Tab-separated table of C-alpha atoms and ligand atoms in Angstrom:
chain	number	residue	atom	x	y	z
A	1	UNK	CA	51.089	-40.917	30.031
A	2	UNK	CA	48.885	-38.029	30.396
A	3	UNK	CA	45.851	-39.219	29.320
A	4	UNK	CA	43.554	-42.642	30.123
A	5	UNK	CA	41.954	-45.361	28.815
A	6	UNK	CA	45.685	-46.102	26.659
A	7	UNK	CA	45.218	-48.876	24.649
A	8	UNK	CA	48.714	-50.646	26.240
A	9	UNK	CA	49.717	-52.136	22.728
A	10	UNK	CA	49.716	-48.801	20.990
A	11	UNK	CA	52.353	-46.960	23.013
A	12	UNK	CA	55.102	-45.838	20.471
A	13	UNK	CA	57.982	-43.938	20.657
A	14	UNK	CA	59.784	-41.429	18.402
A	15	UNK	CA	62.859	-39.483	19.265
A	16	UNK	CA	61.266	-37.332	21.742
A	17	UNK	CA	57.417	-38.139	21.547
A	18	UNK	CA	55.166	-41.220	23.176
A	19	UNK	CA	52.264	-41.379	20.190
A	20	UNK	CA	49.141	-43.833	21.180
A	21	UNK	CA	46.023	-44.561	21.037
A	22	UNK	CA	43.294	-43.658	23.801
A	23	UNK	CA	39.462	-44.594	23.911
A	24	UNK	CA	37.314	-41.886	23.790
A	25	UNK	CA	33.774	-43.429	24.443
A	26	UNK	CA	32.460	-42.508	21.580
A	27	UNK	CA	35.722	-43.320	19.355
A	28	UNK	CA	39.573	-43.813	19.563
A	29	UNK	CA	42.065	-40.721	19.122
A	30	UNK	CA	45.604	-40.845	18.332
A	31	UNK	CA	47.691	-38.564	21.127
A	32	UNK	CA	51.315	-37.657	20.281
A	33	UNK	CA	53.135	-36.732	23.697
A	34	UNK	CA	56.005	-34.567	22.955
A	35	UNK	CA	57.329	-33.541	19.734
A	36	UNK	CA	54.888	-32.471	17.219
A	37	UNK	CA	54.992	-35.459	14.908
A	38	UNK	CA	51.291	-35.027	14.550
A	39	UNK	CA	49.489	-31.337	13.921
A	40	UNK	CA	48.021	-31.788	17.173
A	41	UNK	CA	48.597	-33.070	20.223
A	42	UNK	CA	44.947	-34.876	20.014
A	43	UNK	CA	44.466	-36.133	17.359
A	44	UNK	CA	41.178	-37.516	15.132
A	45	UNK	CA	41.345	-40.915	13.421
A	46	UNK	CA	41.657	-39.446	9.962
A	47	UNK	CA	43.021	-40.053	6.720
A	48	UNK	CA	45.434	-37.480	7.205
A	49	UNK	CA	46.057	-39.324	11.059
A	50	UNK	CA	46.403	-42.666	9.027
A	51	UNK	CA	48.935	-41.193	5.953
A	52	UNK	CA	50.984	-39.919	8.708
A	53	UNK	CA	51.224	-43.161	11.008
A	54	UNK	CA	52.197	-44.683	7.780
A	55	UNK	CA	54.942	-42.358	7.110
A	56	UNK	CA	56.193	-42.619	10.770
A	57	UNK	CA	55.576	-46.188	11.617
A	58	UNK	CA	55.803	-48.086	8.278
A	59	UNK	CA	54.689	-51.452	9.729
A	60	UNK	CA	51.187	-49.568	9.607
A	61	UNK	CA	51.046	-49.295	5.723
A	62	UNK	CA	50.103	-52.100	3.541
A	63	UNK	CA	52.670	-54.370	1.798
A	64	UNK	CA	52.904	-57.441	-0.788
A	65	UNK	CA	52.111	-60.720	0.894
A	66	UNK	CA	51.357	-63.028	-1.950
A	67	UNK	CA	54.874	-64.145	-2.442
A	68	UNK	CA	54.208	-65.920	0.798
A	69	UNK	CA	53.167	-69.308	1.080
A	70	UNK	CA	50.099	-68.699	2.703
A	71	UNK	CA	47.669	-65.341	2.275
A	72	UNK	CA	44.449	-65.303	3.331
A	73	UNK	CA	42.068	-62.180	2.996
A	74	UNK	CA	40.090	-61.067	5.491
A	75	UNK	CA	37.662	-58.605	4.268
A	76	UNK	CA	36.238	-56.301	7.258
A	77	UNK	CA	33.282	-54.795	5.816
A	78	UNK	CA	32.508	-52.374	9.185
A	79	UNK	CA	35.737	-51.556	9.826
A	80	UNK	CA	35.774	-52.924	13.296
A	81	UNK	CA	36.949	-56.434	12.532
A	82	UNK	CA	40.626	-55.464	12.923
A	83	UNK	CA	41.803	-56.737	16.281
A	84	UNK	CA	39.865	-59.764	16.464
A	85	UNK	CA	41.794	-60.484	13.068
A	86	UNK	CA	44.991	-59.596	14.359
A	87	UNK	CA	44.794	-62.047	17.543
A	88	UNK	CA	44.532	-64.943	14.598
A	89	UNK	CA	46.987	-63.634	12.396
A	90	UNK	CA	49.520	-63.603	15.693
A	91	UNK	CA	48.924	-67.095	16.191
A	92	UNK	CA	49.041	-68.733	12.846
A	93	UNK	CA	51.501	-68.691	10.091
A	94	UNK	CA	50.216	-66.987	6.734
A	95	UNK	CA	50.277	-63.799	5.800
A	96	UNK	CA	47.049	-61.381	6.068
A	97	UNK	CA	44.811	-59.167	3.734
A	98	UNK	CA	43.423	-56.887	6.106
A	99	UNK	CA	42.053	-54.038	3.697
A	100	UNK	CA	40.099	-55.922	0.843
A	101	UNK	CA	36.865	-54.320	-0.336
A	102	UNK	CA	35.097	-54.956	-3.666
A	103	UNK	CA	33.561	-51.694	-5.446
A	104	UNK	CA	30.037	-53.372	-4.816
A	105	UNK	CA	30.823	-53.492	-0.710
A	106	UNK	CA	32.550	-50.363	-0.957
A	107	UNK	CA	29.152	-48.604	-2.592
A	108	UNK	CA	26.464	-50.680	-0.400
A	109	UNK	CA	28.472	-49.789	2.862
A	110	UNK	CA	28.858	-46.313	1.295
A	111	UNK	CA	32.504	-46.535	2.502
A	112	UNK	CA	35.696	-45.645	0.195
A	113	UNK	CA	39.193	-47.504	-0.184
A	114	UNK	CA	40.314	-44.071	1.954
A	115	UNK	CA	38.507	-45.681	4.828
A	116	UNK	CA	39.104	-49.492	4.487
A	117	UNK	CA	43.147	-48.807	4.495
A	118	UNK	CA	43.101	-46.475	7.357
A	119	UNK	CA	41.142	-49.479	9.764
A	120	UNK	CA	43.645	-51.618	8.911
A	121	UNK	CA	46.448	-49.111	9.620
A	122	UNK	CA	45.116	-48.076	12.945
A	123	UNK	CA	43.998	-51.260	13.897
A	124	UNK	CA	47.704	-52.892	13.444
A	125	UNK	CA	49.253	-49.358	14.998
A	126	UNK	CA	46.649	-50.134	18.171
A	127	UNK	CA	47.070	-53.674	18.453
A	128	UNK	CA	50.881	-53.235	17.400
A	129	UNK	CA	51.210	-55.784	14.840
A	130	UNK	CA	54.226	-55.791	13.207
A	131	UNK	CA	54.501	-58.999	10.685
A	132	UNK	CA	52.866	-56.872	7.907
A	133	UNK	CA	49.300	-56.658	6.243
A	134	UNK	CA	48.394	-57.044	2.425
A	135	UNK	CA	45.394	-54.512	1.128
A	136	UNK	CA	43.367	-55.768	-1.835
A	137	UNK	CA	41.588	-54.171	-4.401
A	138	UNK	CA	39.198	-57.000	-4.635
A	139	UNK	CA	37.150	-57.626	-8.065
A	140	UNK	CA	38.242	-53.853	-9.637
A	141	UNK	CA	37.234	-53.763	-13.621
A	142	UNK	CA	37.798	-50.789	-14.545
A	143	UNK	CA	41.233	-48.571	-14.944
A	144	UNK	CA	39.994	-45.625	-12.933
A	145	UNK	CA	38.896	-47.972	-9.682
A	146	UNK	CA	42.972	-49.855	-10.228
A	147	UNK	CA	44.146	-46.482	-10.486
A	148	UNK	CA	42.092	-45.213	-7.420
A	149	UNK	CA	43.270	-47.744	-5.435
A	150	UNK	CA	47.012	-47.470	-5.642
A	151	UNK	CA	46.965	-44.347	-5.802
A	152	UNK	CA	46.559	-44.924	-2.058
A	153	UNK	CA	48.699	-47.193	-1.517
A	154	UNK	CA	46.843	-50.850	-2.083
A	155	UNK	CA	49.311	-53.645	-2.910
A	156	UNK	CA	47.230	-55.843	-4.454
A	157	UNK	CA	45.034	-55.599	-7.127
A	158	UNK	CA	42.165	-58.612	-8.247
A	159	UNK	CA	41.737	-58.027	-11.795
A	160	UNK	CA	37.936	-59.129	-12.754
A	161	UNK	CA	38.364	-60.168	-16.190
A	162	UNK	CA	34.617	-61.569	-16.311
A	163	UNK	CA	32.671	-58.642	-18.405
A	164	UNK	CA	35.145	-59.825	-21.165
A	165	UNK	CA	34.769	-63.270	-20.508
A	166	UNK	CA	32.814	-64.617	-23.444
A	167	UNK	CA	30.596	-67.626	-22.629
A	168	UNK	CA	30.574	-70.212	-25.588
A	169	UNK	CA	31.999	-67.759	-28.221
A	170	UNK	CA	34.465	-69.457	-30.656
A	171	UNK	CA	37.535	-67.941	-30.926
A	172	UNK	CA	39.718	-66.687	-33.763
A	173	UNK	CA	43.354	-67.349	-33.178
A	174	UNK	CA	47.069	-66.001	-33.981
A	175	UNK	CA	49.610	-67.435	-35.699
A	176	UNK	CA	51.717	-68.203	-32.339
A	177	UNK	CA	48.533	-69.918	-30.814
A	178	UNK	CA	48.072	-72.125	-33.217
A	179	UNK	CA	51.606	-73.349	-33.106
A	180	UNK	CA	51.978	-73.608	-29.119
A	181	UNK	CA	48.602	-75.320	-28.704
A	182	UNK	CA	47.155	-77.159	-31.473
A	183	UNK	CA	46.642	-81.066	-31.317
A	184	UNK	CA	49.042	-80.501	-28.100
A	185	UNK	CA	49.009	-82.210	-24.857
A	186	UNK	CA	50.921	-80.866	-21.918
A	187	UNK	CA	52.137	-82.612	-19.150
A	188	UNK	CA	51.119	-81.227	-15.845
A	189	UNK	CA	52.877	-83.326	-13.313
A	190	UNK	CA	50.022	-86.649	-13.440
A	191	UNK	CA	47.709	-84.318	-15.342
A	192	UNK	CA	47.630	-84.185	-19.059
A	193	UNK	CA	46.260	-80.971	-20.905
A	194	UNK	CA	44.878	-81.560	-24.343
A	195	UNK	CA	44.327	-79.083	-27.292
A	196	UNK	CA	42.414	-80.404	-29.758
A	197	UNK	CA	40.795	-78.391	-32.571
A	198	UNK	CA	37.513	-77.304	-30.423
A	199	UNK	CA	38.763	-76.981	-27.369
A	200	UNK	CA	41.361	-74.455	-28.852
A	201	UNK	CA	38.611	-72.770	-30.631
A	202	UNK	CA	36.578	-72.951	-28.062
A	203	UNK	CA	39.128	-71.887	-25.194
A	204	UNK	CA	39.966	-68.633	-27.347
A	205	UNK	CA	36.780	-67.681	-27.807
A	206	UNK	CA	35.547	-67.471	-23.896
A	207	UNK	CA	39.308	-65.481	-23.053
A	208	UNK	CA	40.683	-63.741	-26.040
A	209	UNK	CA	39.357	-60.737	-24.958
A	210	UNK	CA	40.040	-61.243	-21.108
A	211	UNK	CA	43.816	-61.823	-21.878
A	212	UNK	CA	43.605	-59.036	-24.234
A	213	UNK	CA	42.347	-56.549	-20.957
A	214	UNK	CA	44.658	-57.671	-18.656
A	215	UNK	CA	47.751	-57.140	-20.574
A	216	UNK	CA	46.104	-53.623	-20.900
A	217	UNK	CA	45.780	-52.927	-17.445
A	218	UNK	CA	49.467	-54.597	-16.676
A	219	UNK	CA	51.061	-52.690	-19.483
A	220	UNK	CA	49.232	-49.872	-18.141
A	221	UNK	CA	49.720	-49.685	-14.370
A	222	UNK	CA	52.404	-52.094	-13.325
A	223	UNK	CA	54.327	-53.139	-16.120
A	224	UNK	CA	56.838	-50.292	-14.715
A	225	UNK	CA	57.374	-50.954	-11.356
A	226	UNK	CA	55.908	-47.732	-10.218
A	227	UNK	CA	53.339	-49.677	-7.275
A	228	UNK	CA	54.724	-52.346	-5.416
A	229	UNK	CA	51.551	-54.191	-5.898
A	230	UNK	CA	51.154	-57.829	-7.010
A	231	UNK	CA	48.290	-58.940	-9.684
A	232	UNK	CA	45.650	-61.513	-9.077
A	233	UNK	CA	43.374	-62.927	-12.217
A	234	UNK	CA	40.136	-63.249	-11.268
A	235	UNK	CA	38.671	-65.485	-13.954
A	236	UNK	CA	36.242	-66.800	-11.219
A	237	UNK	CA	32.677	-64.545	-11.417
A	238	UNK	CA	31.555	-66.837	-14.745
A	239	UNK	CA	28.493	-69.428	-15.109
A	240	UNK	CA	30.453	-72.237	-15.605
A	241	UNK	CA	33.232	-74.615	-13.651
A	242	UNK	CA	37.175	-73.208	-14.914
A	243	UNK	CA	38.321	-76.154	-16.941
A	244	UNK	CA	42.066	-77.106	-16.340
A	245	UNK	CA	42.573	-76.464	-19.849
A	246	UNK	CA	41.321	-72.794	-19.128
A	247	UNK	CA	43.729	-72.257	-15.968
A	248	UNK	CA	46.263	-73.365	-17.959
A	249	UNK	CA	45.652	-71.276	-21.811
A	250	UNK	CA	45.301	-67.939	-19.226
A	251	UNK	CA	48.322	-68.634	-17.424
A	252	UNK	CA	50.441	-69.930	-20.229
A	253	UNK	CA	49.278	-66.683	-22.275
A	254	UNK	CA	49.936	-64.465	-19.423
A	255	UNK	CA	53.134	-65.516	-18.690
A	256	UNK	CA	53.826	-65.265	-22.998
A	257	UNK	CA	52.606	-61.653	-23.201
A	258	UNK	CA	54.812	-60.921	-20.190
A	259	UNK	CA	52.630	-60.178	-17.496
A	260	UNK	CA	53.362	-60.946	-13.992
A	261	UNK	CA	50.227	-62.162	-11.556
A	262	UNK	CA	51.049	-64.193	-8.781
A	263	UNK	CA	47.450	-65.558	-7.829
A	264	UNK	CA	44.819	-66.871	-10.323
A	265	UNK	CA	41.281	-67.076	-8.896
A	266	UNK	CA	38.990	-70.320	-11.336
A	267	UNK	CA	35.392	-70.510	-10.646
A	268	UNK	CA	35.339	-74.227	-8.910
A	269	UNK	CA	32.497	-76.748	-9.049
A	270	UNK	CA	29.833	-77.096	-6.740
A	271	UNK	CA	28.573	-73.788	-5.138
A	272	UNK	CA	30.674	-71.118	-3.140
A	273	UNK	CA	27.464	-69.270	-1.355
A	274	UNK	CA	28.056	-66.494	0.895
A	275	UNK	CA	28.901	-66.945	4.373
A	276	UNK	CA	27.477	-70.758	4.145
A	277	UNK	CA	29.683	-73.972	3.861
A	278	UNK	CA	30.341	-75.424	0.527
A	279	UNK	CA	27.119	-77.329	-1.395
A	280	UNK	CA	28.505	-79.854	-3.485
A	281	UNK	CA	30.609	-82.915	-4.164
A	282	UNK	CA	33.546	-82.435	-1.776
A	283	UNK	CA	35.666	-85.481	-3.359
A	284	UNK	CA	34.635	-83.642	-6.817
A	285	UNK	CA	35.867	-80.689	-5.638
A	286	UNK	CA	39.573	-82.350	-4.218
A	287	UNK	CA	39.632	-83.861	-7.658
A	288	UNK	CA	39.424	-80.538	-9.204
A	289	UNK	CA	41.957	-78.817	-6.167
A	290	UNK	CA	44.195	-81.331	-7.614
A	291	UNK	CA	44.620	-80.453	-11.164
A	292	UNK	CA	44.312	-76.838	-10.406
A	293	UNK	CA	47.579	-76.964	-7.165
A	294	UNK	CA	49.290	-78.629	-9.896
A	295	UNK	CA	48.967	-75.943	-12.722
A	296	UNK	CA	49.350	-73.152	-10.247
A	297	UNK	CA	52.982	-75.128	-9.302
A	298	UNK	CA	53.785	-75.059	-12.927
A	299	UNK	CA	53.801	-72.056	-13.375
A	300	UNK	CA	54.778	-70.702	-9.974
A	301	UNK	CA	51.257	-68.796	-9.600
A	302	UNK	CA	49.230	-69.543	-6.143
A	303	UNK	CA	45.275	-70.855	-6.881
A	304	UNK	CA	42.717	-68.459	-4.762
A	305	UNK	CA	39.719	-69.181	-3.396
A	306	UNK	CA	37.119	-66.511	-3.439
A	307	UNK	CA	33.925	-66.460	-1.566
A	308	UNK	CA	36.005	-68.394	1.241
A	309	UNK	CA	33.614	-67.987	4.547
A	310	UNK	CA	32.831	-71.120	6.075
A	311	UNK	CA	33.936	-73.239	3.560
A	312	UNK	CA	35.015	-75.669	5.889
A	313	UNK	CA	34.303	-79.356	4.156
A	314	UNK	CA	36.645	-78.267	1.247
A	315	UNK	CA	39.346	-76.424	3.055
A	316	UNK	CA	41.258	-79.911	3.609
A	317	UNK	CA	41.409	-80.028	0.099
A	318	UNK	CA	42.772	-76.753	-0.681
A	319	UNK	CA	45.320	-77.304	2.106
A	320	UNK	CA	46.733	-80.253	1.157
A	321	UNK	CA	46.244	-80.681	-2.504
A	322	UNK	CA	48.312	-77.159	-2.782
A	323	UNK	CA	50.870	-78.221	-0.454
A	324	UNK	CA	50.303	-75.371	2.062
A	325	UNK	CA	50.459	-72.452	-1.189
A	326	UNK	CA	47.100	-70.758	-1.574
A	327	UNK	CA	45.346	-67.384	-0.802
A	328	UNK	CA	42.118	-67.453	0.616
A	329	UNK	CA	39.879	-64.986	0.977
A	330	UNK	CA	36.493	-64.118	3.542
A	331	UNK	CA	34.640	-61.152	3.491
A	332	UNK	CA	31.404	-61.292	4.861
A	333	UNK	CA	31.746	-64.135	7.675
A	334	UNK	CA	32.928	-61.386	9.750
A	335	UNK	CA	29.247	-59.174	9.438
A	336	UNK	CA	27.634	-63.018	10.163
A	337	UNK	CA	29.281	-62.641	13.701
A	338	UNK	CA	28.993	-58.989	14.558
A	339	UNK	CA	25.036	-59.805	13.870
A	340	UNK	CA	25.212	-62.850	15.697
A	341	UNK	CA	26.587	-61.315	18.659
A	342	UNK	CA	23.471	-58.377	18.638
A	343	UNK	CA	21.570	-61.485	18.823
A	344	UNK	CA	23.023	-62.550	21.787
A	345	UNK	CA	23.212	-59.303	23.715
A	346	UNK	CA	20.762	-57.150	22.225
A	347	UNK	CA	17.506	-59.335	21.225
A	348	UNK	CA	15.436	-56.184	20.372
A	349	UNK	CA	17.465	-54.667	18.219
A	350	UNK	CA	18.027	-57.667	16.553
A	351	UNK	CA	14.425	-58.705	15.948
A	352	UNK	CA	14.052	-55.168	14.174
A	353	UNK	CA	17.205	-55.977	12.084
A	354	UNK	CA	15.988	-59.001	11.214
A	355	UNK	CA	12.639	-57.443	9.999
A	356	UNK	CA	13.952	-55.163	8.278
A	357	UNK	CA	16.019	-57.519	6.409
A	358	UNK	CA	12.989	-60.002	5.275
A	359	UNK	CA	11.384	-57.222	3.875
A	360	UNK	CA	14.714	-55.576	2.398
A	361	UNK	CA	15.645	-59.396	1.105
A	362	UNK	CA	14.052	-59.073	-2.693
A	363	UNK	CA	16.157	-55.919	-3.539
A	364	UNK	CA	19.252	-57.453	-2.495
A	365	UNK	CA	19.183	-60.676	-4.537
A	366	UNK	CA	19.592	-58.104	-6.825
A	367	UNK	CA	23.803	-57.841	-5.531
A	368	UNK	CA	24.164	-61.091	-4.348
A	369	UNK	CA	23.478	-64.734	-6.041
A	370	UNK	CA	21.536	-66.989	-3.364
A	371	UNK	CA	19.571	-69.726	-3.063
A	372	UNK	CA	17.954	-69.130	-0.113
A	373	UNK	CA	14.361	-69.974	1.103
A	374	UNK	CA	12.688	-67.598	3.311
A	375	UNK	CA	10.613	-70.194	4.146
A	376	UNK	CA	12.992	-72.173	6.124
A	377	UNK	CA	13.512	-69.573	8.763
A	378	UNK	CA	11.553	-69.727	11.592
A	379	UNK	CA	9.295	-66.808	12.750
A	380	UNK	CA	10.676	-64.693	15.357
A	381	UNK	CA	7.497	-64.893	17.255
A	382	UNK	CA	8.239	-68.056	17.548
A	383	UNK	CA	11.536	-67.402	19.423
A	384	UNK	CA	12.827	-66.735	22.656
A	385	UNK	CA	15.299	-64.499	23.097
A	386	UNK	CA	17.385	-67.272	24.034
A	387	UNK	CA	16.309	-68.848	20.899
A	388	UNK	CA	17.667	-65.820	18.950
A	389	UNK	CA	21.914	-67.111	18.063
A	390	UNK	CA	20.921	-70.352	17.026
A	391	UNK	CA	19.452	-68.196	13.806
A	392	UNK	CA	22.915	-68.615	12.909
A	393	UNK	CA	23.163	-72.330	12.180
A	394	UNK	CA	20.228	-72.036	10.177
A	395	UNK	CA	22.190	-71.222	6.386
A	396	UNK	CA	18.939	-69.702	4.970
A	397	UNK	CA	18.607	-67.053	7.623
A	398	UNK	CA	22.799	-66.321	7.555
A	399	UNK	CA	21.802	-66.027	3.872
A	400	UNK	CA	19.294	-63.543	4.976
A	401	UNK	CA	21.174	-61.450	6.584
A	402	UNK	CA	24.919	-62.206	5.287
A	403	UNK	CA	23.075	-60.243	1.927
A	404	UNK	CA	21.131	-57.446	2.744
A	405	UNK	CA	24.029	-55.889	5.379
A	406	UNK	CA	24.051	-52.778	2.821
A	407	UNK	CA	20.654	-51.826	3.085
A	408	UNK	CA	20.612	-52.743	6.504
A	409	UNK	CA	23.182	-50.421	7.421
A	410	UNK	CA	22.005	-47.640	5.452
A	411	UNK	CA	18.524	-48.189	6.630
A	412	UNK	CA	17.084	-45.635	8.975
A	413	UNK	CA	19.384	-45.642	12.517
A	414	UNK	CA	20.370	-48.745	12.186
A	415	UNK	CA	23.959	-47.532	11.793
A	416	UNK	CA	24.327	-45.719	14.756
A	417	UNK	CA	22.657	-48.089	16.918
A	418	UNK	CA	24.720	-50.840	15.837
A	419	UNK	CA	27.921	-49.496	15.835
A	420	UNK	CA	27.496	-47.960	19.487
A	421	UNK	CA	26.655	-51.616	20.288
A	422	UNK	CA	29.624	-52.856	18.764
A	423	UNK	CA	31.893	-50.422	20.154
A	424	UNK	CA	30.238	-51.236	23.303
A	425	UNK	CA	31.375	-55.126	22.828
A	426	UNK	CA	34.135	-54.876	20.985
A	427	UNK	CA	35.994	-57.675	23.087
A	428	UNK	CA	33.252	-60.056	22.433
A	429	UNK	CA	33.558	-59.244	19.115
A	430	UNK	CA	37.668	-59.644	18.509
A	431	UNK	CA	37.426	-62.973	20.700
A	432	UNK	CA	34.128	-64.408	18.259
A	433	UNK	CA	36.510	-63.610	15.288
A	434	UNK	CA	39.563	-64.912	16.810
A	435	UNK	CA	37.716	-68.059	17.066
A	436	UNK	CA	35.674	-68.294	13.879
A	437	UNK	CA	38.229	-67.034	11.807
A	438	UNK	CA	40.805	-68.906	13.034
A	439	UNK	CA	38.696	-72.306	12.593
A	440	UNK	CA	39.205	-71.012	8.435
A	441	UNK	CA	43.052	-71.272	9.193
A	442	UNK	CA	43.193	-74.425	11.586
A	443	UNK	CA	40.759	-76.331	9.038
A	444	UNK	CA	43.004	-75.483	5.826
A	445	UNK	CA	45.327	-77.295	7.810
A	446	UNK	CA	47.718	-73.557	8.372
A	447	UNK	CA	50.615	-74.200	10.687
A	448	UNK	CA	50.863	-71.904	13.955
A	449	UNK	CA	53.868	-69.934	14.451
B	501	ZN	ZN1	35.704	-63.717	-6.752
């Protein structure tokens, strides 16, 4: 090879070229050796790099992986989380997501869906990862963000049905409704689903409109096969618990009106915090996994669990009580440990991060629902260096600064600073994610391969 610092993995060949990736210092480039495949010989990690690699090597672009058993998400919000990802989607036996961004991280990281699918792809060319890689447009509500996305290519798109999800409105219903539903119980394996009067009523009311939008946005973008990307329901951004008679009125109506989905996301009980463990019953919550698996097998559908970061005390549940069928998904467990390892190596930066971030904390509640007390976290004064990763057990201060990672990184140099010292550690960083995220997989009970 004529250059150095190869990254061995990414050696490729074409008829009469060796393309690869080489480390820069500053960033990675993408050489082609040979036949001009590429414009240059040299070239820049780009969009146009990334459309390209797709065309050439199509295990770099993204493709459906719901149909699988198991899909997890793993949201990479700096766009460095790739190959620690990778090494646990080698090792274990479900199917990743490794481009998912919501519109809200895409805007607070000032990053675009451009940018989140071409880490993936040149992460997966660089690590050469070949089993294939699901990217999610994740919470999208309106048709121009859908559109946007596939556009580019994204296979999967959440559907966020909740700004026409009507809180304790009484519905009005057809005809049709009245006849499938009314005084009718349905018999979901040991679970029985009852219709009575109210609950019908009631039932309409919150999702008329919801079912009514996403039969829109099917008819409109996939009814006709044009993207190969699968639908997901996200019914799960509401103030209240889904009830099974909910799951089962939006998937029943789907499935009527002729829309396909393959995932449906309900709100569970008990809290799903950001990058914290569960709070809440846990044997409530495997009660509830229960009747939920067992809709989501009656219909053929797959239950997903949003807001999935260190949700370890429930993931049992969702293993076994969906008999090894679910899609998970993380996003922003991965920032908790690329912060948690600036702790460890770089204490000063830190402490300014973490500064900054008490004082930015009030104007990001404003994104993110928490119910953290500032209180609880001990004064870095009060803190050795040494004294500085253990922040990290402490759920109020992963709160702290699991939520304000937009204006963090938009905050003075902060960026720069902290992605030269990621770049700088970037093993650290793969083998802390290999390890964290893989505890997700080994705790929902995920067989290796
Ligand atoms: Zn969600």
């Amino acid at each position: 090879m004529k250059y150095s610092h190869v990254y061995p993995a990414s050696v490729h060949e074409l008829p009469g070229a060796k393309i690869y990736m080489i480390d820069l210092g500053d960033r990675d480039a993408l050489v082609c050796e040979g036949k001009d495949y590429f414009p240059q010989e040299m070239n820049e990690l780009t969009h146009e790099t990334a459309n390209r690699l797709r065309a050439l090597f199509p295990f770099t672009a993204p493709v459906p992986v719901l149909n699988y058993d198991r899909s997890v998400g793993v949201g990479d919000r700096l766009g460095l989380a790739g190959p620690g990802h990778i090494r646990v989607f080698e090792k274990y036996d479900a199917m990743p997501v490794f481009a998912q961004q919501s519109i809200r991280e895409l805007n607070l990281t000032n990053r675009t869906f451009e940018d989140v699918l071409d880490s993936a792809t040149f992460a997966v060319f660089r690590e050469n990862f070949t089993r294939g890689f699901g990217a999610d447009g994740d919470h999208l509500k309106k048709p121009e963000d859908i559109e946007y996305a596939l556009s580019l290519g994204f296979t999967m798109i959440t559907l966020d049905l909740s700004e026409h999800i009507h809180a304790n409105a009484d519905g009005e219903y057809s005809q049709d409704v009245r006849e499938l539903y009314l005084g009718k119980t349905f018999r979901v394996e040991d679970h029985e689903i009852e219709f009575t009067a109210d609950e019908l009523k009631r039932v309409t009311g919150i999702y008329g409109d919801a079912l009514d939008f996403a039969v829109q946005m099917y008819d409109r973008f996939l009814r006709d096969g044009t993207y190969k990307a699968e639908f997901e329901i996200s019914i799960d951004e509401t103030g209240t618990p889904t009830r099974p008679s909910e799951h089962f009125f939006v998937a029943n109506e789907l499935k009527r009106r002729g829309v396909v989905f393959m995932t449906i996301a309900p709100r569970f009980i008990g809290e799903f915090q950001k990058g914290i463990d569960y709070i809440g019953d846990v044997s409530a919550f495997d009660a509830e996994m229960d009747v939920h698996a067992a809709i989501a097998r009656h219909f053929g559908h797959k239950v997903s669990v949003h807001s999935g970061s260190d949700k370890f005390s429930i993931f049992p549940s969702v293993g076994a009580r969906t008999h090894q069928r679910y899609h998970v998904k993380t996003a922003g467990t991965n920032w908790l440990e690329a912060m948690k390892l600036v702790a460890e190596h770089a204490p000063e930066l830190y402490r300014e991060v973490h500064a900054y971030a008490l004082k930015a904390f009030d104007e990001a509640t404003k994104y993110y629902h928490v119910t953290t007390n500032l209180a609880n976290i001990p004064s870095l004064d009060t803190l050795s260096d040494a004294q500085l990763p253990a922040l990290f057990e402490n759920n109020d201060a992963r709160q702290l600064i699991h939520i304000t990672y937009g204006l963090i990184l938009n905050h003075g140099d902060f960026h720069a600073r902290l992605y030269a010292f990621w770049r700088a550690h970037a093993d650290e960083y793969a083998a802390a994610l290999e390890k964290h995220i893989g505890r997700h997989l080994e705790t929902l009970g995920c067989p290796k391969r």
